[in-house]
PDB file of C-alpha atoms in Angstrom:
ATOM      1  CA  ALA R   1     -14.801   6.346  -0.989  1.00  0.00           C
ATOM      2  CA  SER R   2     -15.579   3.781  -3.799  1.00  0.00           C
ATOM      3  CA  GLU R   3     -19.151   4.955  -4.598  1.00  0.00           C
ATOM      4  CA  PRO R   4     -18.196   8.287  -5.971  1.00  0.00           C
ATOM      5  CA  LEU R   5     -15.230   6.654  -7.921  1.00  0.00           C
ATOM      6  CA  ASN R   6     -17.821   4.739  -9.808  1.00  0.00           C
ATOM      7  CA  ARG R   7     -19.198   7.978 -11.177  1.00  0.00           C
ATOM      8  CA  PHE R   8     -15.918   9.806 -11.500  1.00  0.00           C
ATOM      9  CA  LEU R   9     -15.331   9.806 -15.175  1.00  0.00           C
ATOM     10  CA  GLU R  10     -19.001  10.647 -15.933  1.00  0.00           C
ATOM     11  CA  THR R  11     -19.024  13.718 -13.736  1.00  0.00           C
ATOM     12  CA  GLU R  12     -18.028  17.250 -14.854  1.00  0.00           C
ATOM     13  CA  PHE R  13     -15.939  19.323 -12.557  1.00  0.00           C
ATOM     14  CA  ALA R  14     -15.566  23.034 -12.698  1.00  0.00           C
ATOM     15  CA  SER R  15     -12.429  23.000 -10.514  1.00  0.00           C
ATOM     16  CA  ASP R  16     -10.026  20.814  -8.597  1.00  0.00           C
ATOM     17  CA  ALA R  17     -11.927  21.959  -5.530  1.00  0.00           C
ATOM     18  CA  ALA R  18     -15.033  20.513  -6.948  1.00  0.00           C
ATOM     19  CA  MET R  19     -13.347  17.217  -7.657  1.00  0.00           C
ATOM     20  CA  GLN R  20     -12.131  17.089  -3.994  1.00  0.00           C
ATOM     21  CA  GLU R  21     -15.700  17.812  -2.737  1.00  0.00           C
ATOM     22  CA  PHE R  22     -17.139  15.018  -4.907  1.00  0.00           C
ATOM     23  CA  LEU R  23     -14.607  12.538  -3.740  1.00  0.00           C
ATOM     24  CA  TYR R  24     -14.969  13.383  -0.005  1.00  0.00           C
ATOM     25  CA  TRP R  25     -11.275  14.078  -0.083  1.00  0.00           C
ATOM     26  CA  ASP R  26      -9.515  13.787   3.228  1.00  0.00           C
ATOM     27  CA  GLU R  27      -6.812  16.549   3.038  1.00  0.00           C
ATOM     28  CA  GLN R  28      -5.582  15.549   6.523  1.00  0.00           C
ATOM     29  CA  GLY R  29      -3.749  12.533   5.410  1.00  0.00           C
ATOM     30  CA  TRP R  30      -3.716  12.760   1.628  1.00  0.00           C
ATOM     31  CA  ASP R  31      -2.104  15.932   0.386  1.00  0.00           C
ATOM     32  CA  TRP R  32      -4.048  16.952  -2.669  1.00  0.00           C
ATOM     33  CA  GLN R  33      -0.831  18.621  -4.189  1.00  0.00           C
ATOM     34  CA  PHE R  34       0.513  15.068  -4.560  1.00  0.00           C
ATOM     35  CA  TYR R  35      -2.518  13.075  -5.511  1.00  0.00           C
ATOM     36  CA  GLY R  36      -4.657  15.834  -7.324  1.00  0.00           C
ATOM     37  CA  PRO R  37      -2.555  15.806 -10.478  1.00  0.00           C
ATOM     38  CA  LEU R  38      -2.545  12.047 -10.728  1.00  0.00           C
ATOM     39  CA  LEU R  39      -6.505  12.009 -10.361  1.00  0.00           C
ATOM     40  CA  ARG R  40      -6.718  14.972 -12.825  1.00  0.00           C
ATOM     41  CA  ALA R  41      -4.602  13.076 -15.349  1.00  0.00           C
ATOM     42  CA  ALA R  42      -6.712   9.974 -14.942  1.00  0.00           C
ATOM     43  CA  TYR R  43      -9.899  12.018 -15.363  1.00  0.00           C
ATOM     44  CA  ASP R  44      -8.640  13.757 -18.443  1.00  0.00           C
ATOM     45  CA  GLY R  45      -7.391  10.625 -20.007  1.00  0.00           C
ATOM     46  CA  SER R  46     -10.689   8.643 -19.218  1.00  0.00           C
ATOM     47  CA  VAL R  47      -8.692   6.149 -17.133  1.00  0.00           C
ATOM     48  CA  PRO R  48     -10.977   4.285 -14.621  1.00  0.00           C
ATOM     49  CA  VAL R  49     -10.084   4.880 -10.905  1.00  0.00           C
ATOM     50  CA  THR R  50     -10.918   2.232  -8.320  1.00  0.00           C
ATOM     51  CA  ALA R  51     -10.627   2.261  -4.567  1.00  0.00           C
ATOM     52  CA  GLY R  52      -8.059  -0.490  -3.476  1.00  0.00           C
ATOM     53  CA  ASN R  53      -8.204  -0.493   0.385  1.00  0.00           C
ATOM     54  CA  ILE R  54     -10.726  -2.083   2.620  1.00  0.00           C
ATOM     55  CA  SER R  55     -13.226  -0.012   4.637  1.00  0.00           C
ATOM     56  CA  LEU R  56     -12.978   0.593   8.535  1.00  0.00           C
ATOM     57  CA  GLU R  57     -15.948  -1.779   8.980  1.00  0.00           C
ATOM     58  CA  THR R  58     -13.977  -4.451   7.242  1.00  0.00           C
ATOM     59  CA  VAL R  59     -10.987  -3.962   9.192  1.00  0.00           C
ATOM     60  CA  ARG R  60     -12.900  -4.376  12.418  1.00  0.00           C
ATOM     61  CA  ALA R  61     -14.410  -7.576  11.116  1.00  0.00           C
ATOM     62  CA  VAL R  62     -11.182  -8.925   9.845  1.00  0.00           C
ATOM     63  CA  TYR R  63      -9.529  -8.079  13.101  1.00  0.00           C
ATOM     64  CA  GLY R  64     -11.691 -10.427  15.261  1.00  0.00           C
ATOM     65  CA  ALA R  65     -12.116 -13.291  12.548  1.00  0.00           C
ATOM     66  CA  PRO R  66     -10.064 -16.217  11.578  1.00  0.00           C
ATOM     67  CA  THR R  67      -7.509 -15.807   8.809  1.00  0.00           C
ATOM     68  CA  PRO R  68      -9.357 -16.238   5.444  1.00  0.00           C
ATOM     69  CA  VAL R  69      -8.332 -19.290   3.419  1.00  0.00           C
ATOM     70  CA  ALA R  70      -7.551 -17.026   0.395  1.00  0.00           C
ATOM     71  CA  ILE R  71      -4.498 -15.455   2.302  1.00  0.00           C
ATOM     72  CA  ALA R  72      -3.730 -18.212   4.728  1.00  0.00           C
ATOM     73  CA  ASP R  73      -1.071 -20.093   2.609  1.00  0.00           C
ATOM     74  CA  ILE R  74       0.397 -17.076   0.754  1.00  0.00           C
ATOM     75  CA  PHE R  75       3.532 -16.967   2.949  1.00  0.00           C
ATOM     76  CA  ASP R  76       5.821 -19.530   4.615  1.00  0.00           C
ATOM     77  CA  ALA R  77       6.625 -19.447   8.257  1.00  0.00           C
ATOM     78  CA  GLU R  78       9.681 -17.323   7.831  1.00  0.00           C
ATOM     79  CA  THR R  79       7.883 -14.662   5.995  1.00  0.00           C
ATOM     80  CA  MET R  80       4.979 -14.550   8.572  1.00  0.00           C
ATOM     81  CA  ALA R  81       7.483 -14.113  11.274  1.00  0.00           C
ATOM     82  CA  LYS R  82       8.807 -11.238   9.317  1.00  0.00           C
ATOM     83  CA  LEU R  83       5.484  -9.640   9.078  1.00  0.00           C
ATOM     84  CA  ASN R  84       4.925 -10.024  12.743  1.00  0.00           C
ATOM     85  CA  SER R  85       8.281  -8.542  13.462  1.00  0.00           C
ATOM     86  CA  ASP R  86       7.515  -5.470  11.256  1.00  0.00           C
ATOM     87  CA  ILE R  87       4.233  -4.871  12.940  1.00  0.00           C
ATOM     88  CA  ASP R  88       6.131  -5.030  16.281  1.00  0.00           C
ATOM     89  CA  GLU R  89       8.792  -2.512  15.050  1.00  0.00           C
ATOM     90  CA  SER R  90       6.322  -0.207  13.351  1.00  0.00           C
ATOM     91  CA  HIS R  91       4.538   0.101  16.711  1.00  0.00           C
ATOM     92  CA  CYS R  92       7.799   0.814  18.622  1.00  0.00           C
ATOM     93  CA  GLY R  93       7.860  -2.314  20.385  1.00  0.00           C
ATOM     94  CA  MET R  94       4.975  -1.225  22.540  1.00  0.00           C
ATOM     95  CA  LEU R  95       2.267  -3.459  21.135  1.00  0.00           C
ATOM     96  CA  PRO R  96       1.386  -6.635  23.011  1.00  0.00           C
ATOM     97  CA  GLU R  97       2.372  -9.737  21.146  1.00  0.00           C
ATOM     98  CA  SER R  98      -1.167 -11.057  21.274  1.00  0.00           C
ATOM     99  CA  GLN R  99      -2.167  -8.204  18.833  1.00  0.00           C
ATOM    100  CA  PHE R 100       0.375  -9.388  16.209  1.00  0.00           C
ATOM    101  CA  PRO R 101      -1.751 -12.023  14.537  1.00  0.00           C
ATOM    102  CA  PRO R 102      -4.895  -9.842  14.070  1.00  0.00           C
ATOM    103  CA  MET R 103      -2.926  -6.820  12.879  1.00  0.00           C
ATOM    104  CA  VAL R 104      -0.992  -9.017  10.441  1.00  0.00           C
ATOM    105  CA  ARG R 105      -4.352 -10.365   9.297  1.00  0.00           C
ATOM    106  CA  VAL R 106      -5.555  -6.846   8.550  1.00  0.00           C
ATOM    107  CA  GLN R 107      -2.357  -6.149   6.650  1.00  0.00           C
ATOM    108  CA  GLN R 108      -2.746  -9.282   4.423  1.00  0.00           C
ATOM    109  CA  THR R 109      -6.310  -8.572   3.857  1.00  0.00           C
ATOM    110  CA  ARG R 110      -5.448  -5.048   2.667  1.00  0.00           C
ATOM    111  CA  ASP R 111      -2.879  -6.445   0.234  1.00  0.00           C
ATOM    112  CA  PHE R 112      -5.245  -9.173  -1.003  1.00  0.00           C
ATOM    113  CA  THR R 113      -8.062  -6.716  -1.636  1.00  0.00           C
ATOM    114  CA  MET R 114      -5.847  -4.348  -3.393  1.00  0.00           C
ATOM    115  CA  ALA R 115      -4.551  -7.115  -5.543  1.00  0.00           C
ATOM    116  CA  LYS R 116      -8.153  -8.187  -6.383  1.00  0.00           C
ATOM    117  CA  ASN R 117      -9.118  -4.683  -7.260  1.00  0.00           C
ATOM    118  CA  LEU R 118      -6.045  -4.116  -9.301  1.00  0.00           C
ATOM    119  CA  ARG R 119      -6.702  -7.009 -11.771  1.00  0.00           C
ATOM    120  CA  VAL R 120      -8.022  -6.011 -15.209  1.00  0.00           C
ATOM    121  CA  PRO R 121      -8.931  -8.374 -18.031  1.00  0.00           C
ATOM    122  CA  ASP R 122      -6.485  -6.758 -20.607  1.00  0.00           C
ATOM    123  CA  GLY R 123      -3.913  -3.978 -20.211  1.00  0.00           C
ATOM    124  CA  MET R 124      -2.067  -2.338 -17.418  1.00  0.00           C
ATOM    125  CA  ALA R 125      -3.207  -1.145 -13.980  1.00  0.00           C
ATOM    126  CA  VAL R 126      -1.325   1.113 -11.600  1.00  0.00           C
ATOM    127  CA  LEU R 127      -1.567   0.945  -7.850  1.00  0.00           C
ATOM    128  CA  LEU R 128      -0.750   3.918  -5.632  1.00  0.00           C
ATOM    129  CA  ALA R 129       0.027   2.459  -2.103  1.00  0.00           C
ATOM    130  CA  GLY R 130       2.563   2.766   0.667  1.00  0.00           C
ATOM    131  CA  ASN R 131       5.915   1.308   0.298  1.00  0.00           C
ATOM    132  CA  TYR R 132       5.129  -1.784   2.469  1.00  0.00           C
ATOM    133  CA  HIS R 133       2.168  -2.698   0.390  1.00  0.00           C
ATOM    134  CA  VAL R 134       4.067  -2.675  -2.821  1.00  0.00           C
ATOM    135  CA  ARG R 135       7.109  -4.783  -1.664  1.00  0.00           C
ATOM    136  CA  HIS R 136       7.791  -7.849  -3.875  1.00  0.00           C
ATOM    137  CA  ASP R 137       8.772  -9.882  -0.908  1.00  0.00           C
ATOM    138  CA  LEU R 138       5.890  -9.015   1.513  1.00  0.00           C
ATOM    139  CA  GLY R 139       3.170  -7.092  -0.270  1.00  0.00           C
ATOM    140  CA  VAL R 140       0.542  -6.940  -2.992  1.00  0.00           C
ATOM    141  CA  PRO R 141       2.627  -8.559  -5.759  1.00  0.00           C
ATOM    142  CA  ASN R 142       2.423 -11.859  -3.958  1.00  0.00           C
ATOM    143  CA  TYR R 143      -1.404 -11.852  -4.001  1.00  0.00           C
ATOM    144  CA  LEU R 144      -1.410 -10.893  -7.645  1.00  0.00           C
ATOM    145  CA  LEU R 145       0.869 -13.811  -8.544  1.00  0.00           C
ATOM    146  CA  ALA R 146      -1.096 -16.350  -6.370  1.00  0.00           C
ATOM    147  CA  GLY R 147      -4.449 -15.237  -8.126  1.00  0.00           C
ATOM    148  CA  ASP R 148      -3.321 -15.408 -11.681  1.00  0.00           C
ATOM    149  CA  VAL R 149      -1.185 -18.498 -12.772  1.00  0.00           C
ATOM    150  CA  GLN R 150      -0.429 -16.713 -16.114  1.00  0.00           C
ATOM    151  CA  LEU R 151       1.027 -13.649 -14.401  1.00  0.00           C
ATOM    152  CA  GLU R 152       4.786 -13.595 -13.794  1.00  0.00           C
ATOM    153  CA  ARG R 153       7.158 -11.900 -11.515  1.00  0.00           C
ATOM    154  CA  LYS R 154       8.644  -9.862 -14.423  1.00  0.00           C
ATOM    155  CA  ASP R 155       5.096  -8.547 -15.202  1.00  0.00           C
ATOM    156  CA  ILE R 156       4.917  -6.635 -11.885  1.00  0.00           C
ATOM    157  CA  VAL R 157       7.020  -3.399 -11.496  1.00  0.00           C
ATOM    158  CA  SER R 158       7.332  -1.812  -8.110  1.00  0.00           C
ATOM    159  CA  LEU R 159       8.521   1.643  -7.287  1.00  0.00           C
ATOM    160  CA  ALA R 160       9.253   2.984  -3.778  1.00  0.00           C
ATOM    161  CA  LEU R 161       9.683   6.562  -2.617  1.00  0.00           C
ATOM    162  CA  LEU R 162      12.393   6.436   0.070  1.00  0.00           C
ATOM    163  CA  GLU R 163      13.259   9.326   2.283  1.00  0.00           C
ATOM    164  CA  VAL R 164      16.955  10.264   2.361  1.00  0.00           C
ATOM    165  CA  VAL R 165      18.658   9.997   5.818  1.00  0.00           C
ATOM    166  CA  ALA R 166      20.892  12.922   6.785  1.00  0.00           C
ATOM    167  CA  ASP R 167      24.653  12.096   5.993  1.00  0.00           C
ATOM    168  CA  GLU R 168      23.781   8.897   4.268  1.00  0.00           C
ATOM    169  CA  ASN R 169      24.574   9.303   0.578  1.00  0.00           C
ATOM    170  CA  GLU R 170      25.408   5.695  -0.425  1.00  0.00           C
ATOM    171  CA  PRO R 171      22.258   4.261  -2.182  1.00  0.00           C
ATOM    172  CA  ALA R 172      23.326   0.640  -1.458  1.00  0.00           C
ATOM    173  CA  ARG R 173      23.039   1.301   2.369  1.00  0.00           C
ATOM    174  CA  TYR R 174      19.372   1.900   2.057  1.00  0.00           C
ATOM    175  CA  LEU R 175      18.914  -1.589   0.646  1.00  0.00           C
ATOM    176  CA  GLU R 176      20.284  -3.116   3.845  1.00  0.00           C
ATOM    177  CA  GLN R 177      16.967  -3.002   5.560  1.00  0.00           C
ATOM    178  CA  PHE R 178      15.521  -5.448   3.079  1.00  0.00           C
ATOM    179  CA  GLY R 179      16.026  -9.135   2.673  1.00  0.00           C
ATOM    180  CA  ALA R 180      17.750 -11.307  -0.107  1.00  0.00           C
ATOM    181  CA  GLN R 181      14.714 -10.932  -2.275  1.00  0.00           C
ATOM    182  CA  PRO R 182      14.591  -7.496  -3.922  1.00  0.00           C
ATOM    183  CA  ALA R 183      11.812  -5.427  -2.329  1.00  0.00           C
ATOM    184  CA  TYR R 184      11.348  -3.137  -5.296  1.00  0.00           C
ATOM    185  CA  ASP R 185      12.376  -2.728  -8.889  1.00  0.00           C
ATOM    186  CA  TYR R 186      13.174   1.097  -8.576  1.00  0.00           C
ATOM    187  CA  ILE R 187      13.688   3.376  -5.644  1.00  0.00           C
ATOM    188  CA  TRP R 188      13.031   6.998  -5.932  1.00  0.00           C
ATOM    189  CA  PHE R 189      14.864   9.047  -3.242  1.00  0.00           C
ATOM    190  CA  THR R 190      13.081  11.979  -1.708  1.00  0.00           C
ATOM    191  CA  PRO R 191      13.946  14.604   0.913  1.00  0.00           C
ATOM    192  CA  ALA R 192      13.020  13.636   4.387  1.00  0.00           C
ATOM    193  CA  VAL R 193       9.675  15.038   5.578  1.00  0.00           C
ATOM    194  CA  SER R 194      10.980  14.989   9.278  1.00  0.00           C
ATOM    195  CA  ASP R 195      13.920  13.711  11.229  1.00  0.00           C
ATOM    196  CA  GLU R 196      11.774  13.319  14.358  1.00  0.00           C
ATOM    197  CA  ASP R 197      11.886   9.887  16.138  1.00  0.00           C
ATOM    198  CA  TYR R 198       8.188   9.178  16.664  1.00  0.00           C
ATOM    199  CA  CYS R 199       8.901   6.136  18.934  1.00  0.00           C
ATOM    200  CA  ASP R 200      10.687   8.600  21.292  1.00  0.00           C
ATOM    201  CA  SER R 201       7.523  10.486  21.901  1.00  0.00           C
ATOM    202  CA  LEU R 202       5.643   7.512  22.820  1.00  0.00           C
ATOM    203  CA  ARG R 203       8.100   6.147  25.443  1.00  0.00           C
TER     204      ARG R 203
END
């Protein structure tokens, strides 16, 4: 929630549990073991923390509305086709094609909003987001560049956390899933959380 974050640095916390309660932390989808130390470091260093994503209410509004002018011309037709294809793949090919445009619109609005909230007058800003959001070819960096003519590609550094696939030990093979334009500057390989094929359970 953005409102508690506005008062984050001026609030005293007796424990991490108190910080979680203050932030209405959702442990279900956001493991405090991963994110808690980052928030604690920001708090101890007096670094402002801002919510980047859009609310559920905004998602619903964007889903049924025309594409906003601010994001309509960000990508060419080929890239938009890639976004549609990825939406289809991420939903295991079970989503009606009529749902692709509104879901892409929501995805773009998320990235546009993250980029807007990431901008600071001077200095450095850090965005913690999913791998797709931080892609140079499809994600937030495009909206940062479109919104600031003085910003250059080299000013934006993207790091992805990629799960290692069993018996696949050649780093270059992991890059084959991306296009000609590098999606990330750095890749940090992590152990796989699960080898379950989630699409199989839906078919």
